[in-house]
Amino acid sequence: MAVLTLVVTARAGDRFTVDNLSYTVISEENKTVIFNGAASGAEKPKGKFIIPQIVANGSTRYMVTQIDTYAFDGCEDLTSVTIPSTVTTLGIGNNLFSNCQNLSEIIVAEDNATFSSFNGMLFDKNKKTLLCCPRAKESVEIPNSVTEIGFSAFLGCSSLTSVTIPNSVIKIGMDAFSGCSGVTSVTIPNSVTEIGSTAFSRCSSLTSFTIPGSVTLVGAGALSNCSRLEEIIVAEDNSNYCSLDGVLYNKNQTTLRQVPGAKKSYEFPNSVTEIGMYAFSGCSGLNSVTIPNSVTKISTSAFRGCTGLTSVTIPNSVTIIPSDAFSGCSGLTSIYCYAINPPALGSHVFNNVNISNVILHVVKGCETAYQEANTWKEFFIMADLNPQPESGIEGIMADGSDAPAEYYNLNGVRVNADNLTPGLYIKRQGGKATKVLVK
């Protein structure tokens, strides 16, 4: 009787399933695969999970050399992961274990030539780069061998309360501690030269942060959306950055880098010409902002998520407002725009802002330009501003209840207050404009 042997021939990119786990062929010639995690519809890995070193598809055996970036996404019941010696490539940082809130340890086989583990954390082989800290960790000890804390290494480690970074560390990567909502204090040693973009964003328990003199680069939004942050302190000997009243600037105070999230008021120094990316992001307690006409550039997402912001003044010096600049400013009701020509708008500048409820105040005689400009024309436009003085002195405006009241119809035309007919009007008194209903 003839015996038939099933031979499965696969090509690079082909997927197959073994024991409810999914794999993708990297090379049929080298017999290597990517571990993708649970197969579609199958139960996700949980408890103490060991990634297979060798897996068979029919009569063909493959070596697992790579773990997909989202292989463990949403594995809420996963507590431990063991990485075999064959793995040479991993997904990046804590994205690999996204939403694995109960993961407490990562174990790497001792004979793995690329990666290693220590105290349940994942490192490169020589423990120079800390790659990933499990999200359930409540305390950590970073070894003195570490020179870099990698991209998103501590992302979402909300159980951590404090972090001490050894003075061997030179670089803190992008998103390294983002979302560590329980961290109340961080000590940055004088060895650190680089703090990556959004490295400490959404650390909602931080109240103070000190940047040492050694730091030469602070990435955009490094301390954005830190709702309790009251002050950023910069060492006096830092040659690239400085702080004034707890606010972060470049050394000569021409670029505003970061306003702490707990600030409820802010006044620009006249030296500022640029508002940096994410500079005000998450400052939900800020009620109004007056941008001086020394400012010529507003960066992407500069005011993103300032939900308490009701009024903003934009000077004639600003000609472009980039993407997401005021995205999420859901409380916005008034914009005072002194630009003679409508500033060019990037995408989603006013995303999640109810534009129809915002009064746009423009310079007298400029209303037609705004009524014809995309997006600007969707605001309720009032041409009631005088041109902005070149000196930057904007005059004194009465803002109390004793100031004379002016009334405008919904077309922006001023009407006699003594002869109002029933309907909806705009009342301007001093520096405040409100909608009123006359019955």
mmCIF file of N, CA and C in Angstrom, residues 80-168:
data_model
loop_
_atom_site.group_PDB
_atom_site.id
_atom_site.type_symbol
_atom_site.label_atom_id
_atom_site.label_comp_id
_atom_site.label_asym_id
_atom_site.label_seq_id
_atom_site.Cartn_x
_atom_site.Cartn_y
_atom_site.Cartn_z
ATOM 1 N N SER A 80 2.628 36.742 32.277
ATOM 2 C CA SER A 80 4.056 36.493 32.041
ATOM 3 C C SER A 80 4.257 36.035 30.597
ATOM 4 N N VAL A 81 5.353 36.495 29.984
ATOM 5 C CA VAL A 81 5.693 36.084 28.622
ATOM 6 C C VAL A 81 7.150 35.627 28.598
ATOM 7 N N THR A 82 7.381 34.488 27.957
ATOM 8 C CA THR A 82 8.743 34.004 27.760
ATOM 9 C C THR A 82 9.087 34.048 26.276
ATOM 10 N N ILE A 83 10.198 34.718 25.965
ATOM 11 C CA ILE A 83 10.658 34.868 24.584
ATOM 12 C C ILE A 83 11.781 33.862 24.338
ATOM 13 N N PRO A 84 11.672 33.031 23.300
ATOM 14 C CA PRO A 84 12.671 31.985 23.070
ATOM 15 C C PRO A 84 13.975 32.534 22.481
ATOM 16 N N SER A 85 14.962 31.681 22.416
ATOM 17 C CA SER A 85 16.291 32.075 21.937
ATOM 18 C C SER A 85 16.316 32.404 20.455
ATOM 19 N N THR A 86 15.341 31.928 19.696
ATOM 20 C CA THR A 86 15.340 32.107 18.241
ATOM 21 C C THR A 86 14.908 33.502 17.801
ATOM 22 N N VAL A 87 14.244 34.236 18.686
ATOM 23 C CA VAL A 87 13.678 35.543 18.307
ATOM 24 C C VAL A 87 14.777 36.593 18.188
ATOM 25 N N THR A 88 14.794 37.280 17.035
ATOM 26 C CA THR A 88 15.780 38.330 16.789
ATOM 27 C C THR A 88 15.150 39.705 16.568
ATOM 28 N N THR A 89 13.824 39.732 16.325
ATOM 29 C CA THR A 89 13.139 40.998 16.038
ATOM 30 C C THR A 89 11.828 41.062 16.807
ATOM 31 N N LEU A 90 11.609 42.230 17.450
ATOM 32 C CA LEU A 90 10.396 42.428 18.243
ATOM 33 C C LEU A 90 9.639 43.648 17.765
ATOM 34 N N GLY A 91 8.339 43.694 18.097
ATOM 35 C CA GLY A 91 7.591 44.929 17.954
ATOM 36 C C GLY A 91 8.181 45.968 18.888
ATOM 37 N N ILE A 92 7.842 47.221 18.680
ATOM 38 C CA ILE A 92 8.507 48.306 19.393
ATOM 39 C C ILE A 92 7.892 48.557 20.757
ATOM 40 N N GLY A 93 8.731 48.550 21.812
ATOM 41 C CA GLY A 93 8.360 48.984 23.150
ATOM 42 C C GLY A 93 7.074 48.394 23.676
ATOM 43 N N ASN A 94 6.339 49.208 24.446
ATOM 44 C CA ASN A 94 5.120 48.733 25.090
ATOM 45 C C ASN A 94 3.956 48.605 24.128
ATOM 46 N N ASN A 95 4.147 49.009 22.849
ATOM 47 C CA ASN A 95 3.110 48.714 21.857
ATOM 48 C C ASN A 95 2.955 47.210 21.693
ATOM 49 N N LEU A 96 4.041 46.479 21.935
ATOM 50 C CA LEU A 96 4.013 45.024 21.826
ATOM 51 C C LEU A 96 3.036 44.421 22.827
ATOM 52 N N PHE A 97 2.906 45.067 23.979
ATOM 53 C CA PHE A 97 2.031 44.550 25.036
ATOM 54 C C PHE A 97 0.939 45.567 25.369
ATOM 55 N N SER A 98 0.415 46.190 24.318
ATOM 56 C CA SER A 98 -0.619 47.193 24.490
ATOM 57 C C SER A 98 -1.829 46.628 25.237
ATOM 58 N N ASN A 99 -2.238 47.335 26.291
ATOM 59 C CA ASN A 99 -3.398 46.972 27.115
ATOM 60 C C ASN A 99 -3.221 45.664 27.880
ATOM 61 N N CYS A 100 -1.982 45.223 28.065
ATOM 62 C CA CYS A 100 -1.726 44.046 28.927
ATOM 63 C C CYS A 100 -1.486 44.548 30.346
ATOM 64 N N GLN A 101 -2.559 44.988 30.997
ATOM 65 C CA GLN A 101 -2.422 45.667 32.281
ATOM 66 C C GLN A 101 -1.991 44.739 33.412
ATOM 67 N N ASN A 102 -2.126 43.449 33.229
ATOM 68 C CA ASN A 102 -1.743 42.511 34.291
ATOM 69 C C ASN A 102 -0.399 41.830 34.032
ATOM 70 N N LEU A 103 0.277 42.228 32.991
ATOM 71 C CA LEU A 103 1.584 41.654 32.695
ATOM 72 C C LEU A 103 2.610 42.151 33.705
ATOM 73 N N SER A 104 3.243 41.218 34.418
ATOM 74 C CA SER A 104 4.195 41.595 35.468
ATOM 75 C C SER A 104 5.628 41.184 35.170
ATOM 76 N N GLU A 105 5.824 40.295 34.184
ATOM 77 C CA GLU A 105 7.207 39.915 33.890
ATOM 78 C C GLU A 105 7.377 39.485 32.435
ATOM 79 N N ILE A 106 8.548 39.816 31.910
ATOM 80 C CA ILE A 106 8.978 39.358 30.588
ATOM 81 C C ILE A 106 10.270 38.579 30.803
ATOM 82 N N ILE A 107 10.283 37.335 30.330
ATOM 83 C CA ILE A 107 11.449 36.462 30.500
ATOM 84 C C ILE A 107 12.043 36.178 29.129
ATOM 85 N N VAL A 108 13.364 36.316 29.013
ATOM 86 C CA VAL A 108 14.048 36.011 27.757
ATOM 87 C C VAL A 108 14.993 34.838 27.991
ATOM 88 N N ALA A 109 14.962 33.870 27.084
ATOM 89 C CA ALA A 109 15.869 32.719 27.185
ATOM 90 C C ALA A 109 17.320 33.209 27.265
ATOM 91 N N GLU A 110 18.099 32.607 28.157
ATOM 92 C CA GLU A 110 19.464 33.068 28.389
ATOM 93 C C GLU A 110 20.346 32.981 27.152
ATOM 94 N N ASP A 111 20.041 32.039 26.274
ATOM 95 C CA ASP A 111 20.871 31.871 25.080
ATOM 96 C C ASP A 111 20.379 32.695 23.887
ATOM 97 N N ASN A 112 19.432 33.632 24.138
ATOM 98 C CA ASN A 112 19.015 34.535 23.077
ATOM 99 C C ASN A 112 20.161 35.521 22.820
ATOM 100 N N ALA A 113 20.573 35.657 21.569
ATOM 101 C CA ALA A 113 21.739 36.476 21.226
ATOM 102 C C ALA A 113 21.406 37.948 21.037
ATOM 103 N N THR A 114 20.111 38.298 21.027
ATOM 104 C CA THR A 114 19.699 39.670 20.721
ATOM 105 C C THR A 114 19.095 40.402 21.905
ATOM 106 N N PHE A 115 18.341 39.684 22.744
ATOM 107 C CA PHE A 115 17.621 40.312 23.847
ATOM 108 C C PHE A 115 17.972 39.655 25.175
ATOM 109 N N SER A 116 17.606 40.355 26.259
ATOM 110 C CA SER A 116 17.821 39.822 27.607
ATOM 111 C C SER A 116 16.741 40.374 28.522
ATOM 112 N N SER A 117 16.645 39.839 29.722
ATOM 113 C CA SER A 117 15.684 40.339 30.706
ATOM 114 C C SER A 117 16.358 40.485 32.059
ATOM 115 N N PHE A 118 15.821 41.397 32.856
ATOM 116 C CA PHE A 118 16.329 41.644 34.205
ATOM 117 C C PHE A 118 15.187 42.208 35.032
ATOM 118 N N ASN A 119 14.944 41.611 36.199
ATOM 119 C CA ASN A 119 13.843 42.042 37.066
ATOM 120 C C ASN A 119 12.512 42.125 36.309
ATOM 121 N N GLY A 120 12.328 41.192 35.364
ATOM 122 C CA GLY A 120 11.065 41.129 34.639
ATOM 123 C C GLY A 120 10.921 42.137 33.517
ATOM 124 N N MET A 121 11.994 42.923 33.240
ATOM 125 C CA MET A 121 11.944 43.919 32.169
ATOM 126 C C MET A 121 12.761 43.436 30.976
ATOM 127 N N LEU A 122 12.447 43.982 29.801
ATOM 128 C CA LEU A 122 13.076 43.572 28.550
ATOM 129 C C LEU A 122 14.162 44.559 28.136
ATOM 130 N N PHE A 123 15.340 44.014 27.766
ATOM 131 C CA PHE A 123 16.477 44.838 27.354
ATOM 132 C C PHE A 123 17.076 44.262 26.069
ATOM 133 N N ASP A 124 17.982 45.063 25.468
ATOM 134 C CA ASP A 124 18.826 44.465 24.437
ATOM 135 C C ASP A 124 19.808 43.522 25.135
ATOM 136 N N LYS A 125 20.629 42.823 24.384
ATOM 137 C CA LYS A 125 21.470 41.768 24.960
ATOM 138 C C LYS A 125 22.423 42.297 26.029
ATOM 139 N N ASN A 126 22.996 43.472 25.787
ATOM 140 C CA ASN A 126 23.989 44.015 26.708
ATOM 141 C C ASN A 126 23.394 44.909 27.789
ATOM 142 N N LYS A 127 22.068 44.959 27.820
ATOM 143 C CA LYS A 127 21.355 45.786 28.805
ATOM 144 C C LYS A 127 21.759 47.260 28.720
ATOM 145 N N LYS A 128 22.000 47.712 27.496
ATOM 146 C CA LYS A 128 22.286 49.128 27.275
ATOM 147 C C LYS A 128 20.996 49.916 27.039
ATOM 148 N N THR A 129 20.020 49.245 26.393
ATOM 149 C CA THR A 129 18.739 49.890 26.097
ATOM 150 C C THR A 129 17.614 49.152 26.801
ATOM 151 N N LEU A 130 16.854 49.879 27.613
ATOM 152 C CA LEU A 130 15.670 49.315 28.261
ATOM 153 C C LEU A 130 14.532 49.404 27.252
ATOM 154 N N LEU A 131 14.026 48.262 26.823
ATOM 155 C CA LEU A 131 13.036 48.208 25.749
ATOM 156 C C LEU A 131 11.596 48.214 26.233
ATOM 157 N N CYS A 132 11.330 47.526 27.338
ATOM 158 C CA CYS A 132 9.934 47.420 27.773
ATOM 159 C C CYS A 132 9.840 47.054 29.247
ATOM 160 N N CYS A 133 8.996 47.796 29.962
ATOM 161 C CA CYS A 133 8.659 47.474 31.345
ATOM 162 C C CYS A 133 7.207 47.000 31.374
ATOM 163 N N PRO A 134 6.925 45.827 31.935
ATOM 164 C CA PRO A 134 5.533 45.341 32.007
ATOM 165 C C PRO A 134 4.627 46.323 32.742
ATOM 166 N N ARG A 135 3.411 46.427 32.290
ATOM 167 C CA ARG A 135 2.508 47.459 32.795
ATOM 168 C C ARG A 135 2.060 47.259 34.235
ATOM 169 N N ALA A 136 2.157 46.050 34.750
ATOM 170 C CA ALA A 136 1.716 45.805 36.126
ATOM 171 C C ALA A 136 2.803 46.109 37.153
ATOM 172 N N LYS A 137 3.982 46.500 36.711
ATOM 173 C CA LYS A 137 5.079 46.802 37.632
ATOM 174 C C LYS A 137 4.726 48.013 38.494
ATOM 175 N N GLU A 138 4.932 47.869 39.816
ATOM 176 C CA GLU A 138 4.674 48.970 40.738
ATOM 177 C C GLU A 138 5.953 49.707 41.112
ATOM 178 N N SER A 139 7.090 49.043 40.985
ATOM 179 C CA SER A 139 8.376 49.677 41.241
ATOM 180 C C SER A 139 9.415 49.056 40.325
ATOM 181 N N VAL A 140 10.413 49.837 39.970
ATOM 182 C CA VAL A 140 11.445 49.333 39.074
ATOM 183 C C VAL A 140 12.826 49.757 39.550
ATOM 184 N N GLU A 141 13.788 48.941 39.196
ATOM 185 C CA GLU A 141 15.194 49.283 39.420
ATOM 186 C C GLU A 141 15.886 49.197 38.061
ATOM 187 N N ILE A 142 16.281 50.340 37.571
ATOM 188 C CA ILE A 142 16.945 50.391 36.272
ATOM 189 C C ILE A 142 18.444 50.173 36.499
ATOM 190 N N PRO A 143 19.023 49.136 35.890
ATOM 191 C CA PRO A 143 20.443 48.854 36.126
ATOM 192 C C PRO A 143 21.350 49.961 35.581
ATOM 193 N N ASN A 144 22.533 50.091 36.185
ATOM 194 C CA ASN A 144 23.479 51.142 35.812
ATOM 195 C C ASN A 144 24.097 50.934 34.433
ATOM 196 N N SER A 145 23.825 49.797 33.821
ATOM 197 C CA SER A 145 24.354 49.551 32.475
ATOM 198 C C SER A 145 23.567 50.288 31.405
ATOM 199 N N VAL A 146 22.351 50.727 31.740
ATOM 200 C CA VAL A 146 21.440 51.311 30.754
ATOM 201 C C VAL A 146 21.884 52.720 30.367
ATOM 202 N N THR A 147 21.991 52.969 29.049
ATOM 203 C CA THR A 147 22.302 54.293 28.536
ATOM 204 C C THR A 147 21.103 54.926 27.810
ATOM 205 N N GLU A 148 20.134 54.091 27.448
ATOM 206 C CA GLU A 148 18.962 54.605 26.741
ATOM 207 C C GLU A 148 17.689 53.925 27.229
ATOM 208 N N ILE A 149 16.676 54.750 27.511
ATOM 209 C CA ILE A 149 15.330 54.240 27.794
ATOM 210 C C ILE A 149 14.559 54.366 26.495
ATOM 211 N N GLY A 150 14.195 53.229 25.913
ATOM 212 C CA GLY A 150 13.694 53.182 24.552
ATOM 213 C C GLY A 150 12.305 53.737 24.338
ATOM 214 N N PHE A 151 11.945 53.818 23.074
ATOM 215 C CA PHE A 151 10.636 54.302 22.644
ATOM 216 C C PHE A 151 9.516 53.550 23.354
ATOM 217 N N SER A 152 8.647 54.265 24.042
ATOM 218 C CA SER A 152 7.459 53.759 24.740
ATOM 219 C C SER A 152 7.775 52.649 25.753
ATOM 220 N N ALA A 153 8.985 52.665 26.301
ATOM 221 C CA ALA A 153 9.414 51.587 27.210
ATOM 222 C C ALA A 153 8.505 51.434 28.428
ATOM 223 N N PHE A 154 8.040 52.547 28.996
ATOM 224 C CA PHE A 154 7.168 52.517 30.172
ATOM 225 C C PHE A 154 5.749 52.982 29.837
ATOM 226 N N LEU A 155 5.428 53.020 28.560
ATOM 227 C CA LEU A 155 4.129 53.528 28.120
ATOM 228 C C LEU A 155 2.974 52.849 28.866
ATOM 229 N N GLY A 156 2.144 53.659 29.519
ATOM 230 C CA GLY A 156 0.949 53.150 30.183
ATOM 231 C C GLY A 156 1.197 52.378 31.462
ATOM 232 N N CYS A 157 2.395 52.507 32.050
ATOM 233 C CA CYS A 157 2.676 51.826 33.328
ATOM 234 C C CYS A 157 2.070 52.653 34.464
ATOM 235 N N SER A 158 0.761 52.584 34.579
ATOM 236 C CA SER A 158 0.031 53.451 35.503
ATOM 237 C C SER A 158 0.200 53.068 36.966
ATOM 238 N N SER A 159 0.762 51.889 37.261
ATOM 239 C CA SER A 159 0.957 51.474 38.650
ATOM 240 C C SER A 159 2.233 52.042 39.260
ATOM 241 N N LEU A 160 3.132 52.539 38.434
ATOM 242 C CA LEU A 160 4.367 53.136 38.940
ATOM 243 C C LEU A 160 4.061 54.447 39.650
ATOM 244 N N THR A 161 4.747 54.696 40.771
ATOM 245 C CA THR A 161 4.546 55.958 41.496
ATOM 246 C C THR A 161 5.770 56.870 41.428
ATOM 247 N N SER A 162 6.948 56.302 41.269
ATOM 248 C CA SER A 162 8.148 57.117 41.150
ATOM 249 C C SER A 162 9.182 56.385 40.308
ATOM 250 N N VAL A 163 10.047 57.154 39.686
ATOM 251 C CA VAL A 163 11.087 56.587 38.836
ATOM 252 C C VAL A 163 12.405 57.288 39.121
ATOM 253 N N THR A 164 13.426 56.510 39.418
ATOM 254 C CA THR A 164 14.772 57.053 39.558
ATOM 255 C C THR A 164 15.607 56.552 38.395
ATOM 256 N N ILE A 165 16.078 57.478 37.610
ATOM 257 C CA ILE A 165 16.859 57.139 36.423
ATOM 258 C C ILE A 165 18.336 57.220 36.772
ATOM 259 N N PRO A 166 19.105 56.153 36.570
ATOM 260 C CA PRO A 166 20.525 56.171 36.948
ATOM 261 C C PRO A 166 21.329 57.135 36.070
ATOM 262 N N ASN A 167 22.474 57.586 36.593
ATOM 263 C CA ASN A 167 23.263 58.559 35.850
ATOM 264 C C ASN A 167 24.081 57.954 34.721
ATOM 265 N N SER A 168 23.759 56.719 34.372
ATOM 266 C CA SER A 168 24.328 56.116 33.167
ATOM 267 C C SER A 168 23.500 56.455 31.938
#
